[in-house]
Amino acid sequence: NKAAKDFSESTGLSLNQSRQQLENAREAVANMNTMYATAEDVLAVQKEMVDEFGTTLVMTSEQAAATADIGEAFGYGAENAGKVNAQLMKIGASVDEANEIQTFTAALAEAEGVAPGKVMDDIANNAGEAAKYFKGGLKELTKAAVEAAKMGMSLESMTAVADDLLN
């Protein structure tokens, strides 16, 4: 009851909706055999969906569990993984595409020697503004976020440079 009440208070969902979300999260974790995510992590992802879209209906509990597992596996957490997915979805990705892109980007960041959490935080905060410069698609945007991190920059600073050039 406490977990459902806390979720209700943090999202604005009713207590009944929150109980159902908690039950779905626990079931998703049990059925998916997630490696790292807990039911609380799934709720953290769902909270980000409510914050961004006003509903949890944009993502199933199983998809939220997969998102949470990605964030936990790469060390930047379920909440940040939810924020990244929300931004990618706002730009046009489906939930599953956003999870794929997130896994690809985190693995690329690791391979390039930069912290996946730093790259994901950049994407969560700046992808919407930066997307207007990437006709190549979302993977190109996330590759740019990794490259920016390698140079000690961010998508925000790259966008500012592009805006200045246009002016």
XYZ file of N, CA and C in Angstrom:
501
model
N 0.815 -1.198 0.000
C 0.000 0.000 0.000
C 0.853 1.254 0.000
N 1.973 1.229 0.746
C 2.840 2.402 0.805
C 3.442 2.694 -0.571
N 3.905 1.655 -1.258
C 4.495 1.856 -2.586
C 3.464 2.417 -3.557
N 2.245 1.905 -3.517
C 1.191 2.400 -4.395
C 0.835 3.845 -4.039
N 0.792 4.145 -2.746
C 0.477 5.511 -2.319
C 1.578 6.477 -2.753
N 2.832 6.077 -2.584
C 3.948 6.919 -3.015
C 3.896 7.175 -4.518
N 3.604 6.129 -5.284
C 3.517 6.278 -6.738
C 2.354 7.195 -7.107
N 1.244 7.037 -6.422
C 0.083 7.888 -6.665
C 0.422 9.351 -6.411
N 1.116 9.616 -5.310
C 1.472 10.987 -4.970
C 2.481 11.587 -5.954
N 3.384 10.761 -6.450
C 4.414 11.291 -7.348
C 3.924 11.466 -8.787
N 2.848 10.777 -9.159
C 2.376 10.846 -10.536
C 1.042 11.562 -10.707
N 0.266 11.620 -9.647
C -1.072 12.178 -9.763
C -2.106 11.153 -10.178
N -1.689 9.901 -10.360
C -2.633 8.838 -10.672
C -3.435 8.511 -9.416
N -4.601 7.919 -9.596
C -5.397 7.517 -8.440
C -4.699 6.358 -7.730
N -5.115 6.111 -6.502
C -4.530 5.006 -5.744
C -4.825 3.675 -6.426
N -6.024 3.530 -6.987
C -6.349 2.290 -7.704
C -5.470 2.115 -8.938
N -5.268 3.206 -9.705
C -4.384 3.123 -10.870
C -2.968 2.775 -10.432
N -2.527 3.369 -9.355
C -1.171 3.132 -8.865
C -0.992 1.695 -8.389
N -1.988 1.169 -7.710
C -1.922 -0.246 -7.288
C -1.818 -1.161 -8.503
N -2.605 -0.851 -9.530
C -2.573 -1.664 -10.748
C -1.198 -1.567 -11.419
N -0.624 -0.368 -11.464
C 0.705 -0.199 -12.049
C 1.751 -0.988 -11.264
N 1.658 -0.953 -9.945
C 2.602 -1.688 -9.107
C 2.468 -3.192 -9.337
N 1.230 -3.662 -9.398
C 0.996 -5.085 -9.656
C 1.549 -5.477 -11.030
N 1.279 -4.641 -12.039
C 1.790 -4.909 -13.391
C 3.319 -4.897 -13.415
N 3.926 -3.973 -12.682
C 5.387 -3.883 -12.640
C 5.980 -5.139 -12.018
N 5.421 -5.567 -10.923
C 5.918 -6.786 -10.261
C 5.769 -8.004 -11.165
N 4.632 -8.074 -11.843
C 4.391 -9.187 -12.758
C 5.362 -9.153 -13.938
N 5.617 -7.966 -14.473
C 6.541 -7.837 -15.605
C 7.944 -8.266 -15.224
N 8.391 -7.874 -14.045
C 9.731 -8.253 -13.590
C 9.802 -9.765 -13.387
N 8.772 -10.342 -12.802
C 8.753 -11.788 -12.560
C 8.707 -12.580 -13.864
N 7.904 -12.122 -14.816
C 7.742 -12.854 -16.079
C 8.892 -12.663 -17.053
N 9.533 -11.518 -17.005
C 10.591 -11.224 -17.969
C 11.957 -11.702 -17.500
N 12.061 -12.054 -16.247
C 13.359 -12.418 -15.691
C 14.383 -11.324 -15.975
N 14.023 -10.091 -15.647
C 14.943 -8.983 -15.851
C 16.213 -9.250 -15.059
N 17.317 -8.834 -15.600
C 18.592 -9.090 -14.940
C 18.859 -8.096 -13.819
N 18.426 -6.860 -13.994
C 18.792 -5.814 -13.047
C 17.604 -5.037 -12.494
N 16.544 -4.896 -13.233
C 15.434 -4.037 -12.850
C 14.533 -4.687 -11.808
N 14.061 -3.855 -10.901
C 13.085 -4.258 -9.903
C 11.742 -3.632 -10.256
N 10.721 -3.995 -9.518
C 9.406 -3.392 -9.745
C 9.470 -1.886 -9.527
N 10.260 -1.440 -8.548
C 10.405 -0.010 -8.290
C 11.052 0.693 -9.480
N 11.985 0.020 -10.138
C 12.611 0.583 -11.332
C 11.597 0.725 -12.464
N 10.728 -0.266 -12.601
C 9.682 -0.209 -13.631
C 8.757 0.974 -13.351
N 8.424 1.174 -12.089
C 7.580 2.311 -11.722
C 8.284 3.633 -12.002
N 9.605 3.677 -11.824
C 10.354 4.903 -12.124
C 10.233 5.250 -13.606
N 10.295 4.249 -14.462
C 10.126 4.472 -15.903
C 8.696 4.936 -16.185
N 7.730 4.253 -15.584
C 6.329 4.631 -15.799
C 6.064 6.057 -15.312
N 6.704 6.459 -14.213
C 6.550 7.821 -13.711
C 7.019 8.828 -14.757
N 8.124 8.530 -15.422
C 8.617 9.432 -16.471
C 7.624 9.527 -17.627
N 6.947 8.428 -17.941
C 5.935 8.458 -18.999
C 4.768 9.349 -18.581
N 4.347 9.234 -17.316
C 3.255 10.077 -16.823
C 3.687 11.538 -16.838
N 4.917 11.808 -16.390
C 5.407 13.190 -16.376
C 5.441 13.792 -17.778
N 5.827 12.999 -18.764
C 5.999 13.516 -20.118
C 4.719 13.480 -20.953
N 3.939 12.399 -20.792
C 2.778 12.208 -21.659
C 1.436 12.266 -20.930
N 1.478 12.280 -19.589
C 0.245 12.345 -18.815
C -0.454 11.018 -18.621
N 0.159 9.943 -19.088
C -0.449 8.623 -18.980
C 0.631 7.550 -18.983
N 0.292 6.397 -18.432
C 1.200 5.249 -18.511
C 0.846 4.360 -19.699
N -0.190 4.730 -20.431
C -0.672 3.887 -21.519
C 0.205 3.917 -22.765
N 1.226 4.766 -22.788
C 2.107 4.806 -23.960
C 3.113 3.657 -23.948
N 3.173 2.934 -22.836
C 4.177 1.889 -22.674
C 3.599 0.783 -21.782
N 3.765 -0.461 -22.199
C 3.313 -1.562 -21.349
C 4.291 -1.746 -20.190
N 3.862 -2.481 -19.203
C 4.748 -2.769 -18.069
C 5.957 -3.580 -18.518
N 5.761 -4.451 -19.496
C 6.881 -5.243 -20.019
C 7.894 -4.342 -20.714
N 7.402 -3.376 -21.472
C 8.312 -2.435 -22.135
C 9.019 -1.557 -21.105
N 8.297 -1.152 -20.078
C 8.915 -0.354 -19.008
C 9.981 -1.169 -18.285
N 9.736 -2.464 -18.101
C 10.727 -3.329 -17.461
C 11.982 -3.431 -18.331
N 11.795 -3.543 -19.642
C 12.941 -3.603 -20.553
C 13.726 -2.292 -20.513
N 13.020 -1.170 -20.494
C 13.678 0.135 -20.409
C 14.460 0.260 -19.114
N 13.828 -0.114 -18.008
C 14.488 -0.048 -16.697
C 15.728 -0.931 -16.671
N 15.633 -2.103 -17.266
C 16.765 -3.030 -17.290
C 17.948 -2.434 -18.053
N 17.678 -1.724 -19.139
C 18.738 -1.078 -19.912
C 19.445 -0.037 -19.051
N 18.674 0.819 -18.408
C 19.258 1.854 -17.560
C 20.064 1.286 -16.417
N 19.570 0.237 -15.811
C 20.299 -0.389 -14.705
C 21.555 -1.106 -15.208
N 21.459 -1.769 -16.351
C 22.609 -2.512 -16.894
C 23.773 -1.592 -17.240
N 23.463 -0.410 -17.750
C 24.529 0.503 -18.155
C 24.868 1.546 -17.098
N 24.231 1.438 -15.938
C 24.636 2.239 -14.794
C 24.086 3.642 -14.699
N 23.096 3.994 -15.498
C 22.550 5.341 -15.387
C 21.142 5.353 -14.819
N 20.615 4.216 -14.465
C 19.371 4.121 -13.725
C 18.102 4.103 -14.556
N 17.086 3.550 -13.941
C 15.794 3.402 -14.596
C 15.127 4.746 -14.860
N 15.230 5.656 -13.909
C 14.589 6.960 -14.087
C 15.151 7.691 -15.301
N 16.479 7.713 -15.421
C 17.092 8.375 -16.565
C 16.764 7.641 -17.863
N 16.702 6.314 -17.804
C 16.321 5.544 -18.987
C 14.905 5.916 -19.431
N 14.018 6.121 -18.469
C 12.662 6.550 -18.791
C 12.643 7.925 -19.428
N 13.483 8.832 -18.924
C 13.563 10.180 -19.502
C 14.072 10.125 -20.940
N 15.090 9.294 -21.168
C 15.639 9.165 -22.525
C 14.570 8.609 -23.459
N 13.883 7.551 -23.026
C 12.840 6.982 -23.876
C 11.763 8.011 -24.192
N 11.370 8.785 -23.198
C 10.337 9.801 -23.424
C 10.782 10.796 -24.491
N 12.035 11.234 -24.425
C 12.533 12.183 -25.424
C 12.581 11.552 -26.809
N 13.072 10.328 -26.898
C 13.133 9.651 -28.195
C 11.744 9.415 -28.764
N 10.798 9.100 -27.894
C 9.430 8.879 -28.341
C 8.796 10.183 -28.821
N 9.090 11.283 -28.156
C 8.555 12.587 -28.591
C 9.085 12.960 -29.970
N 10.289 12.495 -30.302
C 10.890 12.814 -31.593
C 10.378 11.876 -32.686
N 9.777 10.753 -32.293
C 9.183 9.887 -33.305
C 9.447 8.403 -33.180
N 10.211 7.981 -32.192
C 10.491 6.554 -32.038
C 9.341 5.861 -31.318
N 9.144 4.592 -31.636
C 8.228 3.779 -30.843
C 8.963 3.391 -29.558
N 8.256 2.810 -28.622
C 8.886 2.388 -27.370
C 10.011 1.399 -27.654
N 9.727 0.415 -28.488
C 10.732 -0.610 -28.779
C 11.930 -0.024 -29.528
N 11.681 0.896 -30.454
C 12.786 1.561 -31.151
C 13.619 2.376 -30.165
N 12.953 3.056 -29.249
C 13.674 3.853 -28.252
C 14.552 2.955 -27.384
N 14.054 1.792 -27.012
C 14.865 0.848 -26.235
C 16.066 0.368 -27.040
N 15.838 0.063 -28.326
C 16.932 -0.354 -29.205
C 17.989 0.732 -29.330
N 17.546 1.944 -29.563
C 18.463 3.080 -29.713
C 19.226 3.319 -28.426
N 18.535 3.182 -27.315
C 19.182 3.387 -26.028
C 20.276 2.337 -25.779
N 19.986 1.087 -26.094
C 20.978 0.017 -25.938
C 22.167 0.260 -26.860
N 21.889 0.594 -28.121
C 22.938 0.887 -29.098
C 23.828 2.028 -28.605
N 23.210 3.105 -28.135
C 23.949 4.297 -27.715
C 24.794 4.028 -26.479
N 24.239 3.328 -25.511
C 24.991 3.020 -24.292
C 26.192 2.125 -24.613
N 25.986 1.141 -25.472
C 27.093 0.266 -25.870
C 28.154 1.046 -26.646
N 27.722 1.953 -27.519
C 28.655 2.787 -28.272
C 29.454 3.688 -27.333
N 28.778 4.281 -26.374
C 29.461 5.143 -25.404
C 30.529 4.351 -24.648
N 30.173 3.171 -24.204
C 31.146 2.313 -23.516
C 32.334 2.010 -24.417
N 32.054 1.640 -25.663
C 33.115 1.291 -26.607
C 34.024 2.481 -26.890
N 33.476 3.690 -26.862
C 34.252 4.896 -27.140
C 34.918 5.463 -25.886
N 34.698 4.809 -24.745
C 35.362 5.217 -23.513
C 34.734 6.390 -22.785
N 33.460 6.673 -23.090
C 32.765 7.731 -22.357
C 31.672 7.103 -21.503
N 31.275 7.811 -20.481
C 30.270 7.300 -19.551
C 28.885 7.292 -20.197
N 28.253 6.116 -20.274
C 26.903 6.064 -20.842
C 25.930 6.991 -20.118
N 26.074 7.123 -18.816
C 25.178 7.990 -18.057
C 25.272 9.439 -18.474
N 26.485 9.894 -18.778
C 26.676 11.279 -19.227
C 25.992 11.490 -20.574
N 26.154 10.546 -21.474
C 25.538 10.638 -22.801
C 24.017 10.595 -22.676
N 23.502 9.688 -21.852
C 22.052 9.567 -21.705
C 21.443 10.797 -21.043
N 22.151 11.366 -20.086
C 21.674 12.588 -19.455
C 21.587 13.708 -20.493
N 22.591 13.786 -21.354
C 22.601 14.780 -22.431
C 21.404 14.579 -23.358
N 21.155 13.344 -23.747
C 20.026 13.039 -24.635
C 18.706 13.378 -23.942
N 18.578 13.006 -22.677
C 17.340 13.272 -21.934
C 17.038 14.760 -21.859
N 18.077 15.568 -21.749
C 17.878 17.008 -21.568
C 17.904 17.823 -22.855
N 18.530 17.306 -23.915
C 18.764 18.147 -25.089
C 18.338 17.558 -26.430
N 17.838 16.343 -26.446
C 17.512 15.702 -27.724
C 16.437 16.447 -28.498
N 15.441 16.950 -27.815
C 14.351 17.643 -28.510
C 14.830 18.833 -29.308
N 15.672 19.649 -28.707
C 16.195 20.843 -29.376
C 17.191 20.461 -30.474
N 18.018 19.452 -30.201
C 19.044 19.062 -31.166
C 18.471 18.319 -32.370
N 17.316 17.696 -32.211
C 16.742 16.865 -33.275
C 16.497 17.627 -34.568
N 16.286 18.925 -34.481
C 16.008 19.687 -35.705
C 17.191 19.707 -36.664
N 18.374 19.339 -36.195
C 19.570 19.339 -37.039
C 19.950 17.942 -37.550
N 19.155 16.936 -37.248
C 19.538 15.573 -37.612
C 18.514 14.930 -38.524
N 18.727 15.086 -39.816
C 17.841 14.440 -40.772
C 18.160 12.960 -40.905
N 19.329 12.543 -40.428
C 19.734 11.150 -40.525
C 18.989 10.235 -39.587
N 18.251 10.798 -38.658
C 17.465 9.981 -37.756
C 17.999 9.986 -36.343
N 17.318 9.243 -35.519
C 17.621 9.232 -34.095
C 18.964 8.593 -33.776
N 19.351 7.574 -34.531
C 20.663 6.963 -34.266
C 21.783 7.957 -34.545
N 21.608 8.780 -35.556
C 22.619 9.798 -35.853
C 22.705 10.814 -34.722
N 21.563 11.158 -34.175
C 21.534 12.090 -33.049
C 22.259 11.490 -31.845
N 22.004 10.222 -31.566
C 22.656 9.600 -30.413
C 24.150 9.397 -30.655
N 24.533 9.121 -31.894
C 25.965 9.048 -32.214
C 26.623 10.402 -31.976
N 25.917 11.458 -32.334
C 26.447 12.809 -32.110
C 26.603 13.086 -30.617
N 25.702 12.581 -29.805
C 25.803 12.763 -28.355
C 27.051 12.072 -27.810
N 27.362 10.896 -28.348
C 28.580 10.180 -27.935
C 29.814 10.965 -28.385
N 29.809 11.431 -29.623
C 30.945 12.218 -30.129
C 31.130 13.502 -29.322
N 30.033 14.142 -28.979
C 30.115 15.366 -28.169
C 30.750 15.060 -26.819
N 30.346 13.957 -26.203
C 30.913 13.574 -24.906
C 32.405 13.297 -25.021
N 32.815 12.709 -26.136
C 34.248 12.446 -26.345
C 35.050 13.742 -26.399
N 34.421 14.819 -26.866
C 35.104 16.109 -26.984
C 34.857 17.006 -25.772
N 34.147 16.476 -24.770
C 33.846 17.279 -23.597
C 32.726 18.271 -23.837
N 31.901 18.000 -24.816
C 30.784 18.890 -25.163
C 29.470 18.171 -24.881
N 28.383 18.801 -25.273
C 27.057 18.209 -25.142
C 26.246 18.549 -26.390
N 25.098 17.901 -26.518
C 24.190 18.261 -27.610
C 23.759 19.716 -27.482
N 23.618 20.176 -26.251
C 23.219 21.567 -26.031
C 24.255 22.532 -26.617
N 25.535 22.276 -26.350
C 26.567 23.173 -26.877
C 26.680 23.047 -28.392
N 26.496 21.844 -28.927
C 26.529 21.666 -30.375
C 25.355 22.386 -31.040
N 24.198 22.339 -30.409
C 23.025 23.030 -30.931
C 23.238 24.546 -30.897
N 23.847 25.024 -29.841
C 24.126 26.458 -29.729
C 25.069 26.920 -30.845
N 26.075 26.094 -31.146
C 26.999 26.429 -32.241
C 26.254 26.444 -33.567
N 25.395 25.448 -33.790
C 24.638 25.404 -35.040
C 23.690 26.600 -35.149
N 23.056 26.952 -34.045
C 22.160 28.134 -34.057
C 22.961 29.399 -34.386
N 24.142 29.538 -33.798
C 24.990 30.704 -34.064
C 25.403 30.766 -35.530
N 25.725 29.609 -36.105
C 26.104 29.579 -37.510
C 24.944 30.023 -38.406
N 23.749 29.615 -38.041
C 22.579 30.006 -38.834
C 22.304 31.504 -38.716
N 22.603 32.063 -37.553
C 22.408 33.495 -37.375
C 23.472 34.254 -38.154
